[in-house]
mmCIF file of C-alpha atoms in Angstrom:
data_model
loop_
_atom_site.group_PDB
_atom_site.id
_atom_site.type_symbol
_atom_site.label_atom_id
_atom_site.label_comp_id
_atom_site.label_asym_id
_atom_site.label_seq_id
_atom_site.Cartn_x
_atom_site.Cartn_y
_atom_site.Cartn_z
ATOM 1 C CA ASP I 1 99.582 92.879 106.156
ATOM 2 C CA ALA I 2 96.467 93.208 108.301
ATOM 3 C CA LYS I 3 93.292 92.947 106.226
ATOM 4 C CA THR I 4 90.164 95.067 106.096
ATOM 5 C CA THR I 5 86.630 94.051 105.168
ATOM 6 C CA GLN I 6 84.224 96.465 103.523
ATOM 7 C CA PRO I 7 80.843 96.026 101.838
ATOM 8 C CA ASN I 8 81.159 95.858 98.066
ATOM 9 C CA SER I 9 78.618 98.604 97.483
ATOM 10 C CA MET I 10 76.342 101.088 99.234
ATOM 11 C CA GLU I 11 73.690 103.538 98.159
ATOM 12 C CA SER I 12 72.885 106.933 99.580
ATOM 13 C CA ASN I 13 70.544 109.802 98.870
ATOM 14 C CA GLU I 14 71.898 113.214 98.120
ATOM 15 C CA GLU I 15 72.187 115.549 101.117
ATOM 16 C CA GLU I 16 71.867 112.693 103.608
ATOM 17 C CA PRO I 17 74.668 111.412 105.850
ATOM 18 C CA VAL I 18 76.566 108.306 104.799
ATOM 19 C CA HIS I 19 78.268 105.854 107.139
ATOM 20 C CA LEU I 20 80.800 103.603 105.435
ATOM 21 C CA PRO I 21 81.886 100.700 107.668
ATOM 22 C CA CYS I 22 85.199 98.893 107.775
ATOM 23 C CA ASN I 23 86.177 95.850 109.835
ATOM 24 C CA HIS I 24 89.810 95.239 110.729
ATOM 25 C CA SER I 25 89.774 92.618 113.477
ATOM 26 C CA THR I 26 93.495 91.765 113.101
ATOM 27 C CA ILE I 27 94.671 95.357 113.520
ATOM 28 C CA SER I 28 97.847 95.794 115.541
ATOM 29 C CA GLY I 29 98.795 98.585 117.894
ATOM 30 C CA THR I 30 100.980 100.340 115.326
ATOM 31 C CA ASP I 31 98.480 100.213 112.456
ATOM 32 C CA TYR I 32 97.029 103.498 111.258
ATOM 33 C CA ILE I 33 93.583 103.481 109.623
ATOM 34 C CA HIS I 34 93.516 105.343 106.320
ATOM 35 C CA TRP I 35 90.629 106.152 104.004
ATOM 36 C CA TYR I 36 91.025 107.034 100.348
ATOM 37 C CA ARG I 37 88.483 107.423 97.611
ATOM 38 C CA GLN I 38 88.673 107.094 93.856
ATOM 39 C CA LEU I 39 86.346 109.047 91.649
ATOM 40 C CA PRO I 40 85.638 107.638 88.183
ATOM 41 C CA SER I 41 88.629 107.919 85.835
ATOM 42 C CA GLN I 42 90.821 109.560 88.491
ATOM 43 C CA GLY I 43 93.604 108.519 90.816
ATOM 44 C CA PRO I 44 92.843 107.771 94.463
ATOM 45 C CA GLU I 45 92.409 110.766 96.741
ATOM 46 C CA TYR I 46 93.308 110.974 100.437
ATOM 47 C CA VAL I 47 90.291 111.434 102.693
ATOM 48 C CA ILE I 48 91.342 110.971 106.313
ATOM 49 C CA HIS I 49 93.394 108.815 108.659
ATOM 50 C CA GLY I 50 93.621 108.091 112.379
ATOM 51 C CA LEU I 51 95.138 105.846 115.016
ATOM 52 C CA THR I 52 92.905 105.687 118.090
ATOM 53 C CA SER I 53 90.847 108.842 118.452
ATOM 54 C CA ASN I 54 88.045 110.022 116.213
ATOM 55 C CA VAL I 55 89.191 112.489 113.565
ATOM 56 C CA ASN I 56 87.460 115.262 111.653
ATOM 57 C CA ASN I 57 88.497 117.224 108.599
ATOM 58 C CA ARG I 58 86.791 119.252 105.923
ATOM 59 C CA MET I 59 85.943 116.166 103.877
ATOM 60 C CA ALA I 60 84.737 113.657 106.445
ATOM 61 C CA SER I 61 84.859 112.248 109.961
ATOM 62 C CA LEU I 62 86.469 109.011 111.056
ATOM 63 C CA ALA I 63 84.964 107.163 113.989
ATOM 64 C CA ILE I 64 87.199 104.445 115.447
ATOM 65 C CA ALA I 65 85.802 101.773 117.751
ATOM 66 C CA GLU I 66 87.258 101.610 121.234
ATOM 67 C CA ASP I 67 88.841 98.195 120.527
ATOM 68 C CA ARG I 68 90.000 99.496 117.109
ATOM 69 C CA LYS I 69 88.631 96.415 115.361
ATOM 70 C CA SER I 70 86.315 98.529 113.225
ATOM 71 C CA SER I 71 85.941 102.068 111.972
ATOM 72 C CA THR I 72 83.374 104.158 110.127
ATOM 73 C CA LEU I 73 83.896 106.893 107.590
ATOM 74 C CA ILE I 74 81.154 109.490 107.871
ATOM 75 C CA LEU I 75 80.219 111.837 105.056
ATOM 76 C CA HIS I 76 77.939 114.355 106.728
ATOM 77 C CA ARG I 77 75.996 115.389 103.652
ATOM 78 C CA ALA I 78 76.462 113.295 100.530
ATOM 79 C CA THR I 79 76.623 115.048 97.195
ATOM 80 C CA LEU I 80 76.610 113.563 93.713
ATOM 81 C CA ARG I 81 80.325 114.300 93.585
ATOM 82 C CA ASP I 82 80.898 111.867 96.479
ATOM 83 C CA ALA I 83 80.021 108.889 94.271
ATOM 84 C CA ALA I 84 83.270 106.921 94.270
ATOM 85 C CA VAL I 85 85.015 103.796 95.498
ATOM 86 C CA TYR I 86 86.059 104.232 99.131
ATOM 87 C CA TYR I 87 89.029 102.283 100.426
ATOM 88 C CA CYS I 88 89.780 101.529 104.064
ATOM 89 C CA ILE I 89 93.455 100.631 104.487
ATOM 90 C CA LEU I 90 95.725 99.750 107.391
ATOM 91 C CA SER I 91 99.305 100.957 107.319
ATOM 92 C CA ARG I 92 101.929 99.758 109.754
ATOM 93 C CA TYR I 93 104.453 102.305 110.971
ATOM 94 C CA ASN I 94 107.483 100.036 110.592
ATOM 95 C CA GLN I 95 106.545 99.175 107.012
ATOM 96 C CA GLY I 96 107.288 102.667 105.822
ATOM 97 C CA GLY I 97 103.692 103.694 105.494
ATOM 98 C CA LYS I 98 103.009 101.723 102.313
ATOM 99 C CA LEU I 99 99.317 101.392 101.508
ATOM 100 C CA ILE I 100 97.874 98.114 100.262
ATOM 101 C CA PHE I 101 94.474 98.710 98.663
ATOM 102 C CA GLY I 102 91.626 96.195 98.906
ATOM 103 C CA GLN I 103 88.485 96.171 96.793
ATOM 104 C CA GLY I 104 86.767 99.043 98.598
ATOM 105 C CA THR I 105 83.115 100.089 98.769
ATOM 106 C CA GLU I 106 81.487 101.547 95.698
ATOM 107 C CA LEU I 107 79.218 104.353 96.872
ATOM 108 C CA SER I 108 76.438 105.554 94.627
ATOM 109 C CA VAL I 109 74.512 108.731 95.433
ATOM 110 C CA LYS I 110 70.972 109.214 94.203
ATOM 111 C CA PRO I 111 69.579 112.695 93.545
ATOM 112 C CA ASP Z 1 101.428 123.264 93.283
ATOM 113 C CA ALA Z 2 100.804 121.266 90.114
ATOM 114 C CA GLY Z 3 100.486 118.003 91.997
ATOM 115 C CA VAL Z 4 102.011 114.716 90.883
ATOM 116 C CA ILE Z 5 102.598 114.832 87.141
ATOM 117 C CA GLN Z 6 102.584 111.685 85.041
ATOM 118 C CA SER Z 7 103.339 111.319 81.379
ATOM 119 C CA PRO Z 8 102.126 110.243 78.969
ATOM 120 C CA ARG Z 9 98.417 110.172 79.854
ATOM 121 C CA HIS Z 10 97.777 107.450 77.305
ATOM 122 C CA GLU Z 11 100.170 105.029 75.629
ATOM 123 C CA VAL Z 12 99.364 102.468 72.982
ATOM 124 C CA THR Z 13 102.207 100.191 71.974
ATOM 125 C CA GLU Z 14 102.781 96.914 70.247
ATOM 126 C CA MET Z 15 103.721 93.775 72.083
ATOM 127 C CA GLY Z 16 107.477 93.476 72.466
ATOM 128 C CA GLN Z 17 108.163 97.189 72.500
ATOM 129 C CA GLU Z 18 109.775 99.036 75.382
ATOM 130 C CA VAL Z 19 107.511 101.360 77.349
ATOM 131 C CA THR Z 20 108.673 104.094 79.726
ATOM 132 C CA LEU Z 21 106.283 105.821 82.101
ATOM 133 C CA ARG Z 22 107.347 109.014 83.839
ATOM 134 C CA CYS Z 23 106.490 110.668 87.113
ATOM 135 C CA LYS Z 24 107.327 113.994 88.701
ATOM 136 C CA PRO Z 25 106.452 113.987 92.420
ATOM 137 C CA ILE Z 26 105.393 116.987 94.457
ATOM 138 C CA SER Z 27 108.373 119.109 95.387
ATOM 139 C CA GLY Z 28 109.542 118.308 98.903
ATOM 140 C CA HIS Z 29 107.913 114.886 99.077
ATOM 141 C CA ASN Z 30 110.469 112.208 99.890
ATOM 142 C CA SER Z 31 108.460 109.055 99.220
ATOM 143 C CA LEU Z 32 107.310 107.856 95.808
ATOM 144 C CA PHE Z 33 105.072 104.912 94.947
ATOM 145 C CA TRP Z 34 104.142 103.169 91.703
ATOM 146 C CA TYR Z 35 100.779 101.384 91.497
ATOM 147 C CA ARG Z 36 99.032 99.448 88.752
ATOM 148 C CA GLN Z 37 95.245 99.157 88.468
ATOM 149 C CA THR Z 38 93.239 96.603 86.501
ATOM 150 C CA MET Z 39 89.637 95.478 86.786
ATOM 151 C CA MET Z 40 90.716 91.974 87.771
ATOM 152 C CA ARG Z 41 93.361 92.792 90.372
ATOM 153 C CA GLY Z 42 92.430 96.268 91.574
ATOM 154 C CA LEU Z 43 95.188 98.614 92.775
ATOM 155 C CA GLU Z 44 98.526 96.867 93.246
ATOM 156 C CA LEU Z 45 101.617 98.451 94.788
ATOM 157 C CA LEU Z 46 104.565 97.743 92.506
ATOM 158 C CA ILE Z 47 107.457 99.536 94.174
ATOM 159 C CA TYR Z 48 108.199 102.432 96.465
ATOM 160 C CA PHE Z 49 111.144 104.716 97.122
ATOM 161 C CA ASN Z 50 112.194 106.725 100.160
ATOM 162 C CA ASN Z 51 114.711 109.496 99.545
ATOM 163 C CA ASN Z 52 115.307 108.158 96.006
ATOM 164 C CA VAL Z 53 116.227 104.672 97.285
ATOM 165 C CA PRO Z 54 114.049 101.662 96.389
ATOM 166 C CA ILE Z 55 112.686 100.237 99.629
ATOM 167 C CA ASP Z 56 110.303 97.497 98.568
ATOM 168 C CA ASP Z 57 109.984 96.137 95.029
ATOM 169 C CA SER Z 58 108.213 92.931 95.981
ATOM 170 C CA GLY Z 59 105.180 93.966 93.945
ATOM 171 C CA MET Z 60 107.069 94.222 90.671
ATOM 172 C CA PRO Z 61 105.531 91.410 88.629
ATOM 173 C CA GLU Z 62 108.640 90.166 86.852
ATOM 174 C CA ASP Z 63 112.036 91.095 85.485
ATOM 175 C CA ARG Z 64 110.476 92.877 82.541
ATOM 176 C CA PHE Z 65 109.565 95.679 84.928
ATOM 177 C CA SER Z 66 112.127 98.097 86.310
ATOM 178 C CA ALA Z 67 111.874 101.426 88.140
ATOM 179 C CA LYS Z 68 114.384 104.149 88.815
ATOM 180 C CA MET Z 69 114.481 107.388 90.731
ATOM 181 C CA PRO Z 70 117.659 109.236 89.695
ATOM 182 C CA ASN Z 71 116.762 112.340 91.706
ATOM 183 C CA ALA Z 72 114.077 113.703 93.992
ATOM 184 C CA SER Z 73 112.027 115.158 91.160
ATOM 185 C CA PHE Z 74 111.812 112.318 88.669
ATOM 186 C CA SER Z 75 111.036 108.616 88.460
ATOM 187 C CA THR Z 76 110.505 106.165 85.628
ATOM 188 C CA LEU Z 77 108.799 102.807 85.322
ATOM 189 C CA LYS Z 78 109.999 100.779 82.368
ATOM 190 C CA ILE Z 79 108.523 97.659 80.823
ATOM 191 C CA GLN Z 80 110.730 95.766 78.385
ATOM 192 C CA PRO Z 81 109.438 93.860 76.484
ATOM 193 C CA SER Z 82 105.783 94.785 76.938
ATOM 194 C CA GLU Z 83 102.994 92.203 76.748
ATOM 195 C CA PRO Z 84 99.209 92.559 76.351
ATOM 196 C CA ARG Z 85 98.685 91.535 79.998
ATOM 197 C CA ASP Z 86 100.580 94.666 81.052
ATOM 198 C CA SER Z 87 97.654 96.768 79.846
ATOM 199 C CA ALA Z 88 96.465 98.746 82.861
ATOM 200 C CA VAL Z 89 96.372 102.195 84.403
ATOM 201 C CA TYR Z 90 99.648 102.985 86.141
ATOM 202 C CA PHE Z 91 99.576 105.504 88.975
ATOM 203 C CA CYS Z 92 102.414 107.326 90.628
ATOM 204 C CA ALA Z 93 101.967 108.814 94.109
ATOM 205 C CA SER Z 94 104.166 110.856 96.390
ATOM 206 C CA SER Z 95 104.095 111.744 100.058
ATOM 207 C CA LEU Z 96 106.010 113.036 103.031
ATOM 208 C CA GLU Z 97 107.393 110.685 105.665
ATOM 209 C CA GLY Z 98 106.431 107.431 103.967
ATOM 210 C CA GLY Z 99 102.750 108.165 103.531
ATOM 211 C CA PHE Z 100 101.429 108.855 106.983
ATOM 212 C CA TYR Z 101 100.347 112.351 106.017
ATOM 213 C CA GLY Z 102 98.472 111.261 102.915
ATOM 214 C CA TYR Z 103 99.550 110.237 99.467
ATOM 215 C CA THR Z 104 98.923 112.463 96.466
ATOM 216 C CA PHE Z 105 98.257 110.474 93.317
ATOM 217 C CA GLY Z 106 98.827 111.506 89.753
ATOM 218 C CA SER Z 107 96.185 111.186 87.081
ATOM 219 C CA GLY Z 108 97.682 107.957 85.826
ATOM 220 C CA THR Z 109 98.950 106.582 82.532
ATOM 221 C CA ARG Z 110 96.593 104.306 80.654
ATOM 222 C CA LEU Z 111 98.748 101.725 78.901
ATOM 223 C CA THR Z 112 97.387 99.527 76.133
ATOM 224 C CA VAL Z 113 99.624 96.835 74.668
ATOM 225 C CA VAL Z 114 98.276 95.350 71.452
#
């Protein structure tokens, strides 16, 4: 399985944008980039996913580098509720879409 | 939609006892995944099913663990006999089309083996 590298932790101020980076230099052409987050004492929650183009949804934006070796999850205005562990995961189409979680980035949000 | 439903929410059992964890996926989802989470090892994929058929069980730690999906609306994860090192939070997730449209996770079962 292709690996991802994320910072262990990041801090943000409330109501400011947050850019969470992810490196995936061994990504293959059929790998999708997924982001999930896990709030304290809850199961992981889907945030967004993409293949080549940047993606937007109501929760966040996903910016994918042109060479696809890195991506950035963008939270446009952090709230206290966004404090969570954020996971960047690659999923290969011919592996049935299974998700292998790494250690993720623990995001803390200061009021 | 009630989401993915797991039961029980908490389970405390003695070493050597059989433990059965239950999961009801979202109606219409055809893929189901069992994960285990500990502080030391993070989130580990144990097994997943597509259309009720086990596809990959390479994450199942040993023969004491078994999982079944007798129909599209129910799955079980059984540990027999249980050991203290099995203590963890066990999550079930379901999705359409093998996960490419997002997994929905349940709230988990916190298992403590004493």
